[in-house]
Amino acid sequence: MAEQLNLIPVSEPLIDGNVLPLVRECVETGWISSDGRFIHEFEHKWSSFCNVEYGVAVSSGTAALQIAVSALRLEHGSEIIMPSWTIISCAIAILEAGCIPVLVDCDPDTWCMNLDEVENRVSPRTRAVMPVHMLGHPVDMRRLIAFAKERDLFIIEDAAESHGAEVAGCRVGGLGDMGCFSFYANKIVTTGEGGMVVTNNREFADRLRSLRNLCFDQNRRFFHTEIGHNYRLTNLQAAVGVAQVERVDAHIRKKRWMAASYRERLKELRHLALPVEREWAKNVYWMYGLVLGDSVPFDAAEFSRRLREQGVDTRPFFLGMHEQPVLRARGLFEGEAYPVSERLARRGLYIPSGLTLTESQIDRVCEAISRILN
Ligand SMILES: *Cc1c(COP(=O)(O)O)cnc(C)c1O
């Protein structure tokens, strides 16, 4: 128990007093559902932050991905290329829209989808690509956009983990046809639960708003020509979002300070791969990942157990989509292997990276890691 209390948590949200007057206003005015001024203000503030015209707030990042794929109106059986190493939300969004996820492996250094492999996976049925900006590091969108233009493919960015990350000075989320964000409690900007799709395309924005709200007919209430969802965000959550957007620059600075502090202390350890930052990229280091080198005689699960004994909490890396029983049971990805994803799933984890992390906690984490690896 005492040991539990001393555990340095992997992630803690940072919500401060600036939310209180806004949440109070919701309570006092009774605007607590999905109408109300904070929804519009949050959509406006977040889409402006992303340098994008429209924002459509929804109840989660998964919901954002789902309506983004649906908004493309792709023919049943269309293929969408996505990374194998990501969260299942990406695959669910594609499958729910009647499309087929086609996987590529990831880059061993940035952990983002390997763009060299995208070309080999294009078929006559390919309609879109879903890049995922991983743990704070962006995909090289300049290269992907050029490729997608040439092949006439849509791009849906999953920027859930990379609020404010940049490719050659441009913020992610606003670079593809649509960009999806999550505001779950451990994300850089949070509303507790929540998400948003941003886009510069007016037609997509209208369709996203309709899909989020049961596809009510514009002119005739309770008349429906399409299946929609209730993925609405509440005004209460949006109030938290408005207050959080004011903190986004400070949160990103804190993450980058954390990453620099970890790198400084861990860079001499030869058996560990640390997060990188490509020269064209701004990494926002949502979570600080580590990957054990092949010379380490144990895997990430054992590393995690040993760190826990020393008071350091960790989380495992994603398990690739091609290794998910629920997707394999649908006959997907049969006989496919993605060695980099498989290696990351077994040798990678992330260490405490919350916005409340202190320098002395970083020291303790790094001392524990050094003790275990030396
Ligand atoms: C967190 C996350 C999501 C899902 O967001 P929820 O709000 O939890 O539904 C989607 N994609 C990635 C890459 C994420 O990290």
mmCIF file of C-alpha atoms and ligand atoms in Angstrom:
data_model
loop_
_atom_site.group_PDB
_atom_site.id
_atom_site.type_symbol
_atom_site.label_atom_id
_atom_site.label_comp_id
_atom_site.label_asym_id
_atom_site.label_seq_id
_atom_site.Cartn_x
_atom_site.Cartn_y
_atom_site.Cartn_z
ATOM 1 C CA MET A 1 0.000 0.000 0.000
ATOM 2 C CA ALA A 2 2.733 2.447 1.020
ATOM 3 C CA GLU A 3 4.574 1.521 -2.138
ATOM 4 C CA GLN A 4 1.418 2.152 -4.190
ATOM 5 C CA LEU A 5 1.087 5.626 -2.718
ATOM 6 C CA ASN A 6 4.637 6.424 -3.755
ATOM 7 C CA LEU A 7 4.211 5.242 -7.331
ATOM 8 C CA ILE A 8 5.054 7.975 -9.833
ATOM 9 C CA PRO A 9 2.019 7.937 -12.137
ATOM 10 C CA VAL A 10 2.352 7.552 -15.882
ATOM 11 C CA SER A 11 0.071 10.463 -16.580
ATOM 12 C CA GLU A 12 -1.952 12.986 -14.621
ATOM 13 C CA PRO A 13 -4.168 15.606 -16.235
ATOM 14 C CA LEU A 14 -3.523 19.251 -15.410
ATOM 15 C CA ILE A 15 -6.788 21.076 -14.971
ATOM 16 C CA ASP A 16 -6.534 24.361 -13.156
ATOM 17 C CA GLY A 17 -8.837 26.969 -11.665
ATOM 18 C CA ASN A 18 -9.421 28.745 -14.969
ATOM 19 C CA VAL A 19 -12.153 26.175 -15.767
ATOM 20 C CA LEU A 20 -14.231 27.083 -12.720
ATOM 21 C CA PRO A 21 -15.945 30.328 -13.860
ATOM 22 C CA LEU A 22 -16.821 28.687 -17.194
ATOM 23 C CA VAL A 23 -18.232 25.516 -15.670
ATOM 24 C CA ARG A 24 -20.066 27.673 -13.125
ATOM 25 C CA GLU A 25 -21.691 29.576 -15.971
ATOM 26 C CA CYS A 26 -23.025 26.293 -17.433
ATOM 27 C CA VAL A 27 -24.454 25.315 -14.072
ATOM 28 C CA GLU A 28 -25.977 28.706 -13.351
ATOM 29 C CA THR A 29 -27.512 29.160 -16.796
ATOM 30 C CA GLY A 30 -28.637 25.557 -17.193
ATOM 31 C CA TRP A 31 -26.776 25.177 -20.526
ATOM 32 C CA ILE A 32 -25.422 21.722 -19.798
ATOM 33 C CA SER A 33 -26.229 19.665 -22.905
ATOM 34 C CA SER A 34 -24.802 20.010 -26.395
ATOM 35 C CA ASP A 35 -26.289 23.423 -27.135
ATOM 36 C CA GLY A 36 -24.585 26.406 -25.608
ATOM 37 C CA ARG A 37 -21.912 28.923 -26.347
ATOM 38 C CA PHE A 38 -18.884 26.956 -25.200
ATOM 39 C CA ILE A 39 -19.321 24.332 -27.920
ATOM 40 C CA HIS A 40 -18.958 26.986 -30.626
ATOM 41 C CA GLU A 41 -16.204 28.765 -28.763
ATOM 42 C CA PHE A 42 -14.240 25.550 -28.280
ATOM 43 C CA GLU A 43 -14.674 24.567 -31.941
ATOM 44 C CA HIS A 44 -13.581 28.021 -33.029
ATOM 45 C CA LYS A 45 -10.585 28.193 -30.672
ATOM 46 C CA TRP A 46 -9.311 24.711 -31.437
ATOM 47 C CA SER A 47 -9.728 24.957 -35.220
ATOM 48 C CA SER A 48 -7.969 28.351 -35.097
ATOM 49 C CA PHE A 49 -5.130 26.793 -33.109
ATOM 50 C CA CYS A 50 -4.834 24.202 -35.893
ATOM 51 C CA ASN A 51 -5.048 26.930 -38.576
ATOM 52 C CA VAL A 52 -8.172 25.268 -39.968
ATOM 53 C CA GLU A 53 -11.534 26.766 -40.900
ATOM 54 C CA TYR A 54 -14.064 24.415 -39.272
ATOM 55 C CA GLY A 55 -14.144 22.355 -36.084
ATOM 56 C CA VAL A 56 -16.805 19.780 -35.171
ATOM 57 C CA ALA A 57 -16.671 18.789 -31.490
ATOM 58 C CA VAL A 58 -17.655 15.229 -30.595
ATOM 59 C CA SER A 59 -17.751 12.939 -27.567
ATOM 60 C CA SER A 60 -14.394 11.167 -28.143
ATOM 61 C CA GLY A 61 -11.428 10.778 -30.448
ATOM 62 C CA THR A 62 -12.815 7.444 -31.600
ATOM 63 C CA ALA A 63 -16.104 9.152 -32.543
ATOM 64 C CA ALA A 64 -14.110 11.791 -34.439
ATOM 65 C CA LEU A 65 -12.377 9.099 -36.510
ATOM 66 C CA GLN A 66 -15.676 7.311 -37.137
ATOM 67 C CA ILE A 67 -17.549 10.303 -38.511
ATOM 68 C CA ALA A 68 -14.487 11.462 -40.462
ATOM 69 C CA VAL A 69 -14.324 8.166 -42.362
ATOM 70 C CA SER A 70 -18.127 8.155 -42.838
ATOM 71 C CA ALA A 71 -18.039 11.727 -44.153
ATOM 72 C CA LEU A 72 -15.942 10.544 -47.114
ATOM 73 C CA ARG A 73 -18.939 8.501 -48.362
ATOM 74 C CA LEU A 74 -16.730 5.744 -49.724
ATOM 75 C CA GLU A 75 -18.096 2.776 -51.599
ATOM 76 C CA HIS A 76 -18.426 -0.431 -49.549
ATOM 77 C CA GLY A 77 -15.156 -2.396 -49.678
ATOM 78 C CA SER A 78 -12.950 0.653 -50.291
ATOM 79 C CA GLU A 79 -9.482 0.319 -48.814
ATOM 80 C CA ILE A 80 -7.858 2.734 -46.390
ATOM 81 C CA ILE A 81 -4.146 2.492 -45.608
ATOM 82 C CA MET A 82 -3.223 2.900 -41.927
ATOM 83 C CA PRO A 83 -0.322 1.967 -39.624
ATOM 84 C CA SER A 84 -0.338 -1.484 -38.009
ATOM 85 C CA TRP A 85 1.019 0.009 -34.801
ATOM 86 C CA THR A 86 -1.731 2.245 -33.388
ATOM 87 C CA ILE A 87 -4.883 2.158 -31.252
ATOM 88 C CA ILE A 88 -7.829 0.046 -32.429
ATOM 89 C CA SER A 89 -9.994 3.188 -32.851
ATOM 90 C CA CYS A 90 -8.437 3.678 -36.314
ATOM 91 C CA ALA A 91 -9.404 0.194 -37.494
ATOM 92 C CA ILE A 92 -12.884 0.414 -35.918
ATOM 93 C CA ALA A 93 -13.615 3.699 -37.737
ATOM 94 C CA ILE A 94 -12.664 2.112 -41.075
ATOM 95 C CA LEU A 95 -14.617 -1.102 -40.495
ATOM 96 C CA GLU A 96 -17.765 0.675 -39.248
ATOM 97 C CA ALA A 97 -17.860 2.634 -42.500
ATOM 98 C CA GLY A 98 -17.834 -0.634 -44.465
ATOM 99 C CA CYS A 99 -14.235 -0.143 -45.580
ATOM 100 C CA ILE A 100 -11.161 -2.351 -45.294
ATOM 101 C CA PRO A 101 -8.066 -1.411 -43.274
ATOM 102 C CA VAL A 102 -4.799 -2.095 -45.119
ATOM 103 C CA LEU A 103 -1.697 -1.959 -42.943
ATOM 104 C CA VAL A 104 1.846 -0.693 -43.218
ATOM 105 C CA ASP A 105 4.646 -1.140 -40.680
ATOM 106 C CA CYS A 106 6.163 1.764 -38.798
ATOM 107 C CA ASP A 107 9.484 3.543 -38.860
ATOM 108 C CA PRO A 108 11.841 2.118 -36.199
ATOM 109 C CA ASP A 109 12.911 5.606 -35.028
ATOM 110 C CA THR A 110 9.850 7.885 -35.209
ATOM 111 C CA TRP A 111 7.387 4.976 -34.614
ATOM 112 C CA CYS A 112 5.108 6.604 -37.220
ATOM 113 C CA MET A 113 3.829 4.804 -40.336
ATOM 114 C CA ASN A 114 6.581 3.951 -42.799
ATOM 115 C CA LEU A 115 5.864 6.039 -45.891
ATOM 116 C CA ASP A 116 8.138 3.862 -48.051
ATOM 117 C CA GLU A 117 5.627 1.043 -47.638
ATOM 118 C CA VAL A 118 2.494 3.020 -48.485
ATOM 119 C CA GLU A 119 3.099 2.856 -52.216
ATOM 120 C CA ASN A 120 3.291 -0.971 -52.207
ATOM 121 C CA ARG A 121 -0.069 -1.220 -50.458
ATOM 122 C CA VAL A 122 -2.040 0.871 -52.946
ATOM 123 C CA SER A 123 -4.581 -1.124 -54.967
ATOM 124 C CA PRO A 124 -7.334 -0.106 -57.392
ATOM 125 C CA ARG A 125 -9.694 -0.017 -54.377
ATOM 126 C CA THR A 126 -7.563 2.323 -52.241
ATOM 127 C CA ARG A 127 -9.389 5.571 -51.483
ATOM 128 C CA ALA A 128 -7.706 7.077 -48.436
ATOM 129 C CA VAL A 129 -4.731 7.057 -46.070
ATOM 130 C CA MET A 130 -4.961 7.498 -42.302
ATOM 131 C CA PRO A 131 -1.615 8.707 -40.907
ATOM 132 C CA VAL A 132 -1.296 8.635 -37.103
ATOM 133 C CA HIS A 133 1.059 11.157 -35.496
ATOM 134 C CA MET A 134 2.563 8.873 -32.901
ATOM 135 C CA LEU A 135 3.245 9.784 -29.247
ATOM 136 C CA GLY A 136 3.784 13.418 -30.281
ATOM 137 C CA HIS A 137 5.958 12.937 -33.384
ATOM 138 C CA PRO A 138 4.312 13.868 -36.699
ATOM 139 C CA VAL A 139 4.221 11.854 -39.911
ATOM 140 C CA ASP A 140 6.027 13.633 -42.761
ATOM 141 C CA MET A 141 2.857 15.092 -44.248
ATOM 142 C CA ARG A 142 4.700 16.916 -47.064
ATOM 143 C CA ARG A 143 5.634 13.590 -48.570
ATOM 144 C CA LEU A 144 2.285 11.913 -47.868
ATOM 145 C CA ILE A 145 0.266 14.809 -49.313
ATOM 146 C CA ALA A 146 2.312 14.785 -52.522
ATOM 147 C CA PHE A 147 1.748 11.046 -52.842
ATOM 148 C CA ALA A 148 -1.985 11.271 -52.086
ATOM 149 C CA LYS A 149 -2.460 14.057 -54.650
ATOM 150 C CA GLU A 150 -0.809 11.969 -57.320
ATOM 151 C CA ARG A 151 -3.050 8.973 -56.559
ATOM 152 C CA ASP A 152 -6.199 10.970 -55.795
ATOM 153 C CA LEU A 153 -6.487 9.668 -52.224
ATOM 154 C CA PHE A 154 -8.100 11.343 -49.221
ATOM 155 C CA ILE A 155 -6.094 11.879 -46.039
ATOM 156 C CA ILE A 156 -7.612 11.631 -42.542
ATOM 157 C CA GLU A 157 -5.043 12.566 -39.903
ATOM 158 C CA ASP A 158 -5.220 11.014 -36.448
ATOM 159 C CA ALA A 159 -3.638 13.740 -34.327
ATOM 160 C CA ALA A 160 -5.082 12.492 -31.015
ATOM 161 C CA GLU A 161 -1.616 12.213 -29.443
ATOM 162 C CA SER A 162 0.021 15.173 -31.108
ATOM 163 C CA HIS A 163 -1.770 18.421 -30.301
ATOM 164 C CA GLY A 164 0.383 21.220 -31.696
ATOM 165 C CA ALA A 165 3.028 19.001 -33.321
ATOM 166 C CA GLU A 166 4.442 20.508 -36.521
ATOM 167 C CA VAL A 167 5.690 19.451 -39.923
ATOM 168 C CA ALA A 168 7.964 22.130 -41.389
ATOM 169 C CA GLY A 169 6.278 24.764 -39.224
ATOM 170 C CA CYS A 170 2.682 23.675 -39.964
ATOM 171 C CA ARG A 171 0.508 22.216 -37.211
ATOM 172 C CA VAL A 172 -0.830 18.696 -37.677
ATOM 173 C CA GLY A 173 -4.560 18.061 -37.974
ATOM 174 C CA GLY A 174 -4.960 20.805 -40.548
ATOM 175 C CA LEU A 175 -2.786 19.224 -43.226
ATOM 176 C CA GLY A 176 -5.009 16.442 -44.577
ATOM 177 C CA ASP A 177 -8.656 16.568 -45.725
ATOM 178 C CA MET A 178 -9.760 16.103 -42.130
ATOM 179 C CA GLY A 179 -7.857 15.927 -38.834
ATOM 180 C CA CYS A 180 -9.080 14.069 -35.732
ATOM 181 C CA PHE A 181 -8.291 14.880 -32.117
ATOM 182 C CA SER A 182 -9.013 13.251 -28.769
ATOM 183 C CA PHE A 183 -9.416 15.220 -25.544
ATOM 184 C CA TYR A 184 -9.339 12.193 -23.238
ATOM 185 C CA ALA A 185 -7.932 12.840 -19.749
ATOM 186 C CA ASN A 186 -4.357 11.892 -20.654
ATOM 187 C CA LYS A 187 -4.157 13.962 -23.844
ATOM 188 C CA ILE A 188 -2.289 17.308 -23.965
ATOM 189 C CA VAL A 189 -5.559 19.279 -23.996
ATOM 190 C CA THR A 190 -8.412 17.500 -22.242
ATOM 191 C CA THR A 191 -12.150 17.799 -21.675
ATOM 192 C CA GLY A 192 -12.266 14.563 -19.617
ATOM 193 C CA GLU A 193 -13.743 12.737 -22.596
ATOM 194 C CA GLY A 194 -14.078 14.432 -25.960
ATOM 195 C CA GLY A 195 -12.825 14.839 -29.498
ATOM 196 C CA MET A 196 -12.957 17.020 -32.598
ATOM 197 C CA VAL A 197 -12.676 16.799 -36.350
ATOM 198 C CA VAL A 198 -11.145 19.820 -38.068
ATOM 199 C CA THR A 199 -11.358 20.513 -41.799
ATOM 200 C CA ASN A 200 -11.146 23.285 -44.365
ATOM 201 C CA ASN A 201 -13.876 21.655 -46.463
ATOM 202 C CA ARG A 202 -17.321 23.151 -45.919
ATOM 203 C CA GLU A 203 -19.151 20.097 -47.263
ATOM 204 C CA PHE A 204 -17.268 17.755 -44.944
ATOM 205 C CA ALA A 205 -17.973 20.084 -42.000
ATOM 206 C CA ASP A 206 -21.725 20.073 -42.707
ATOM 207 C CA ARG A 207 -21.766 16.320 -43.071
ATOM 208 C CA LEU A 208 -19.754 15.832 -39.865
ATOM 209 C CA ARG A 209 -22.254 17.979 -37.935
ATOM 210 C CA SER A 210 -25.095 15.908 -39.300
ATOM 211 C CA LEU A 211 -23.397 12.572 -38.502
ATOM 212 C CA ARG A 212 -22.653 13.712 -34.954
ATOM 213 C CA ASN A 213 -26.329 14.426 -34.352
ATOM 214 C CA LEU A 214 -28.340 11.471 -35.707
ATOM 215 C CA CYS A 215 -28.507 12.909 -39.259
ATOM 216 C CA PHE A 216 -31.636 14.924 -38.577
ATOM 217 C CA ASP A 217 -32.989 16.304 -41.847
ATOM 218 C CA GLN A 218 -32.150 20.006 -42.262
ATOM 219 C CA ASN A 219 -35.711 20.973 -43.134
ATOM 220 C CA ARG A 220 -37.835 18.338 -41.507
ATOM 221 C CA ARG A 221 -37.167 17.347 -37.880
ATOM 222 C CA PHE A 222 -37.400 13.603 -37.084
ATOM 223 C CA PHE A 223 -37.024 12.762 -40.776
ATOM 224 C CA HIS A 224 -33.922 10.762 -41.653
ATOM 225 C CA THR A 225 -32.373 9.674 -44.925
ATOM 226 C CA GLU A 226 -29.130 8.438 -43.376
ATOM 227 C CA ILE A 227 -27.898 6.671 -40.242
ATOM 228 C CA GLY A 228 -26.129 8.983 -37.824
ATOM 229 C CA HIS A 229 -24.840 8.824 -34.259
ATOM 230 C CA ASN A 230 -25.227 10.643 -31.007
ATOM 231 C CA TYR A 231 -21.606 11.735 -30.633
ATOM 232 C CA ARG A 232 -22.374 15.181 -29.195
ATOM 233 C CA LEU A 233 -20.027 16.875 -26.720
ATOM 234 C CA THR A 234 -21.688 18.675 -23.811
ATOM 235 C CA ASN A 235 -21.408 22.392 -23.126
ATOM 236 C CA LEU A 236 -19.928 21.470 -19.716
ATOM 237 C CA GLN A 237 -17.114 19.540 -21.392
ATOM 238 C CA ALA A 238 -16.616 22.290 -23.955
ATOM 239 C CA ALA A 239 -16.266 24.821 -21.108
ATOM 240 C CA VAL A 240 -13.344 22.762 -19.820
ATOM 241 C CA GLY A 241 -12.000 22.683 -23.384
ATOM 242 C CA VAL A 242 -12.118 26.470 -23.770
ATOM 243 C CA ALA A 243 -10.158 26.875 -20.529
ATOM 244 C CA GLN A 244 -7.685 24.162 -21.590
ATOM 245 C CA VAL A 245 -6.959 25.713 -25.008
ATOM 246 C CA GLU A 246 -5.624 28.726 -23.107
ATOM 247 C CA ARG A 247 -3.054 26.372 -21.578
ATOM 248 C CA VAL A 248 -2.002 24.469 -24.683
ATOM 249 C CA ASP A 249 1.257 26.353 -25.294
ATOM 250 C CA ALA A 250 2.269 25.934 -21.653
ATOM 251 C CA HIS A 251 1.400 22.213 -21.773
ATOM 252 C CA ILE A 252 3.494 21.695 -24.913
ATOM 253 C CA ARG A 253 6.422 23.573 -23.353
ATOM 254 C CA LYS A 254 6.154 21.315 -20.300
ATOM 255 C CA LYS A 255 6.190 18.164 -22.457
ATOM 256 C CA ARG A 256 9.234 19.380 -24.356
ATOM 257 C CA TRP A 257 11.016 20.234 -21.106
ATOM 258 C CA MET A 258 10.188 16.747 -19.812
ATOM 259 C CA ALA A 259 11.612 15.151 -22.970
ATOM 260 C CA ALA A 260 14.817 17.212 -22.836
ATOM 261 C CA SER A 261 15.232 16.308 -19.144
ATOM 262 C CA TYR A 262 14.778 12.594 -19.801
ATOM 263 C CA ARG A 263 17.101 12.633 -22.814
ATOM 264 C CA GLU A 264 19.816 14.421 -20.854
ATOM 265 C CA ARG A 265 19.703 11.732 -18.160
ATOM 266 C CA LEU A 266 19.166 8.640 -20.330
ATOM 267 C CA LYS A 267 21.202 9.310 -23.449
ATOM 268 C CA GLU A 268 24.282 7.458 -22.193
ATOM 269 C CA LEU A 269 22.359 4.204 -21.666
ATOM 270 C CA ARG A 270 23.341 2.155 -24.680
ATOM 271 C CA HIS A 271 20.576 -0.430 -24.389
ATOM 272 C CA LEU A 272 17.711 1.988 -24.819
ATOM 273 C CA ALA A 273 16.189 3.743 -27.818
ATOM 274 C CA LEU A 274 14.718 7.154 -26.936
ATOM 275 C CA PRO A 275 12.154 9.262 -28.832
ATOM 276 C CA VAL A 276 13.593 11.253 -31.730
ATOM 277 C CA GLU A 277 12.729 14.530 -33.401
ATOM 278 C CA ARG A 278 13.350 14.736 -37.136
ATOM 279 C CA GLU A 279 14.854 18.037 -38.288
ATOM 280 C CA TRP A 280 11.613 18.987 -40.129
ATOM 281 C CA ALA A 281 9.434 18.070 -37.145
ATOM 282 C CA LYS A 282 8.265 19.511 -33.857
ATOM 283 C CA ASN A 283 7.636 16.627 -31.466
ATOM 284 C CA VAL A 284 5.255 17.456 -28.593
ATOM 285 C CA TYR A 285 6.265 14.304 -26.646
ATOM 286 C CA TRP A 286 2.756 13.368 -25.513
ATOM 287 C CA MET A 287 4.256 10.338 -23.774
ATOM 288 C CA TYR A 288 7.948 9.524 -23.368
ATOM 289 C CA GLY A 289 8.484 6.102 -24.901
ATOM 290 C CA LEU A 290 11.489 3.799 -24.439
ATOM 291 C CA VAL A 291 12.419 0.761 -26.494
ATOM 292 C CA LEU A 292 14.742 -1.887 -25.056
ATOM 293 C CA GLY A 293 17.701 -2.831 -27.236
ATOM 294 C CA ASP A 294 18.192 -6.459 -28.294
ATOM 295 C CA SER A 295 21.057 -6.842 -25.806
ATOM 296 C CA VAL A 296 18.666 -6.465 -22.847
ATOM 297 C CA PRO A 297 17.823 -10.006 -21.657
ATOM 298 C CA PHE A 298 14.187 -9.238 -20.723
ATOM 299 C CA ASP A 299 11.148 -7.704 -22.435
ATOM 300 C CA ALA A 300 9.071 -4.595 -21.754
ATOM 301 C CA ALA A 301 6.601 -6.467 -19.520
ATOM 302 C CA GLU A 302 9.454 -7.535 -17.223
ATOM 303 C CA PHE A 303 11.026 -4.050 -17.408
ATOM 304 C CA SER A 304 7.662 -2.607 -16.359
ATOM 305 C CA ARG A 305 7.424 -5.019 -13.388
ATOM 306 C CA ARG A 306 10.921 -4.065 -12.226
ATOM 307 C CA LEU A 307 10.221 -0.350 -12.587
ATOM 308 C CA ARG A 308 7.015 -0.742 -10.607
ATOM 309 C CA GLU A 309 8.980 -2.337 -7.771
ATOM 310 C CA GLN A 310 11.039 0.831 -7.713
ATOM 311 C CA GLY A 311 8.002 3.102 -7.599
ATOM 312 C CA VAL A 312 7.721 3.938 -11.302
ATOM 313 C CA ASP A 313 4.491 3.287 -13.184
ATOM 314 C CA THR A 314 4.603 2.561 -16.931
ATOM 315 C CA ARG A 315 2.249 1.600 -19.775
ATOM 316 C CA PRO A 316 2.914 -0.938 -22.487
ATOM 317 C CA PHE A 317 3.109 0.146 -26.116
ATOM 318 C CA PHE A 318 0.270 -0.707 -28.532
ATOM 319 C CA LEU A 319 -0.102 -4.233 -29.875
ATOM 320 C CA GLY A 320 -0.276 -4.127 -33.692
ATOM 321 C CA MET A 321 -3.639 -4.431 -35.458
ATOM 322 C CA HIS A 322 -2.472 -7.582 -37.252
ATOM 323 C CA GLU A 323 -2.040 -9.257 -33.845
ATOM 324 C CA GLN A 324 -5.546 -8.396 -32.573
ATOM 325 C CA PRO A 325 -7.739 -11.487 -32.184
ATOM 326 C CA VAL A 326 -10.946 -9.551 -32.883
ATOM 327 C CA LEU A 327 -9.624 -8.354 -36.244
ATOM 328 C CA ARG A 328 -8.010 -11.675 -37.168
ATOM 329 C CA ALA A 329 -11.354 -13.367 -36.469
ATOM 330 C CA ARG A 330 -12.794 -11.286 -39.319
ATOM 331 C CA GLY A 331 -10.251 -12.766 -41.687
ATOM 332 C CA LEU A 332 -8.174 -9.602 -41.772
ATOM 333 C CA PHE A 333 -4.378 -9.481 -42.109
ATOM 334 C CA GLU A 334 -3.946 -13.218 -42.589
ATOM 335 C CA GLY A 335 -0.309 -14.202 -42.898
ATOM 336 C CA GLU A 336 0.829 -10.602 -42.583
ATOM 337 C CA ALA A 337 3.868 -9.673 -40.491
ATOM 338 C CA TYR A 338 5.025 -6.211 -39.430
ATOM 339 C CA PRO A 339 8.353 -6.774 -37.666
ATOM 340 C CA VAL A 340 8.872 -3.212 -36.390
ATOM 341 C CA SER A 341 5.372 -3.101 -34.844
ATOM 342 C CA GLU A 342 5.901 -6.534 -33.319
ATOM 343 C CA ARG A 343 9.199 -5.459 -31.835
ATOM 344 C CA LEU A 344 7.760 -2.202 -30.417
ATOM 345 C CA ALA A 345 4.853 -4.102 -28.839
ATOM 346 C CA ARG A 346 7.270 -6.418 -27.035
ATOM 347 C CA ARG A 347 10.192 -4.103 -26.224
ATOM 348 C CA GLY A 348 8.529 -0.704 -25.819
ATOM 349 C CA LEU A 349 6.749 1.091 -23.003
ATOM 350 C CA TYR A 350 6.249 4.604 -21.821
ATOM 351 C CA ILE A 351 7.383 6.121 -18.555
ATOM 352 C CA PRO A 352 5.799 8.862 -16.401
ATOM 353 C CA SER A 353 4.992 11.766 -18.728
ATOM 354 C CA GLY A 354 2.171 13.668 -17.037
ATOM 355 C CA LEU A 355 1.869 17.430 -17.003
ATOM 356 C CA THR A 356 2.425 17.522 -13.241
ATOM 357 C CA LEU A 357 5.776 15.683 -13.362
ATOM 358 C CA THR A 358 8.546 17.323 -11.317
ATOM 359 C CA GLU A 359 12.295 17.361 -11.856
ATOM 360 C CA SER A 360 12.887 15.226 -8.761
ATOM 361 C CA GLN A 361 10.398 12.651 -10.084
ATOM 362 C CA ILE A 362 12.291 12.622 -13.392
ATOM 363 C CA ASP A 363 15.512 12.037 -11.419
ATOM 364 C CA ARG A 364 13.901 9.130 -9.561
ATOM 365 C CA VAL A 365 12.576 7.570 -12.767
ATOM 366 C CA CYS A 366 15.983 7.804 -14.449
ATOM 367 C CA GLU A 367 17.816 6.420 -11.431
ATOM 368 C CA ALA A 368 15.457 3.428 -11.394
ATOM 369 C CA ILE A 369 15.991 2.829 -15.119
ATOM 370 C CA SER A 370 19.777 3.027 -14.758
ATOM 371 C CA ARG A 371 19.774 0.626 -11.817
ATOM 372 C CA ILE A 372 17.754 -1.918 -13.768
ATOM 373 C CA LEU A 373 19.742 -1.683 -16.983
ATOM 374 C CA ASN A 374 23.265 -1.550 -15.484
HETATM 375 C C1 LIG B 1 -6.424 8.394 -27.566
HETATM 376 C C2 LIG B 1 -6.367 8.029 -29.018
HETATM 377 C C3 LIG B 1 -7.545 7.855 -29.787
HETATM 378 C C4 LIG B 1 -8.905 7.692 -29.192
HETATM 379 O O1 LIG B 1 -9.384 8.733 -28.485
HETATM 380 P P1 LIG B 1 -10.596 8.482 -27.426
HETATM 381 O O2 LIG B 1 -10.946 9.883 -27.079
HETATM 382 O O3 LIG B 1 -10.022 7.723 -26.290
HETATM 383 O O4 LIG B 1 -11.667 7.762 -28.141
HETATM 384 C C5 LIG B 1 -7.415 7.676 -31.149
HETATM 385 N N1 LIG B 1 -6.202 7.620 -31.731
HETATM 386 C C6 LIG B 1 -5.066 7.707 -31.033
HETATM 387 C C7 LIG B 1 -3.768 7.609 -31.749
HETATM 388 C C8 LIG B 1 -5.105 7.899 -29.643
HETATM 389 O O5 LIG B 1 -3.975 7.947 -28.936
#
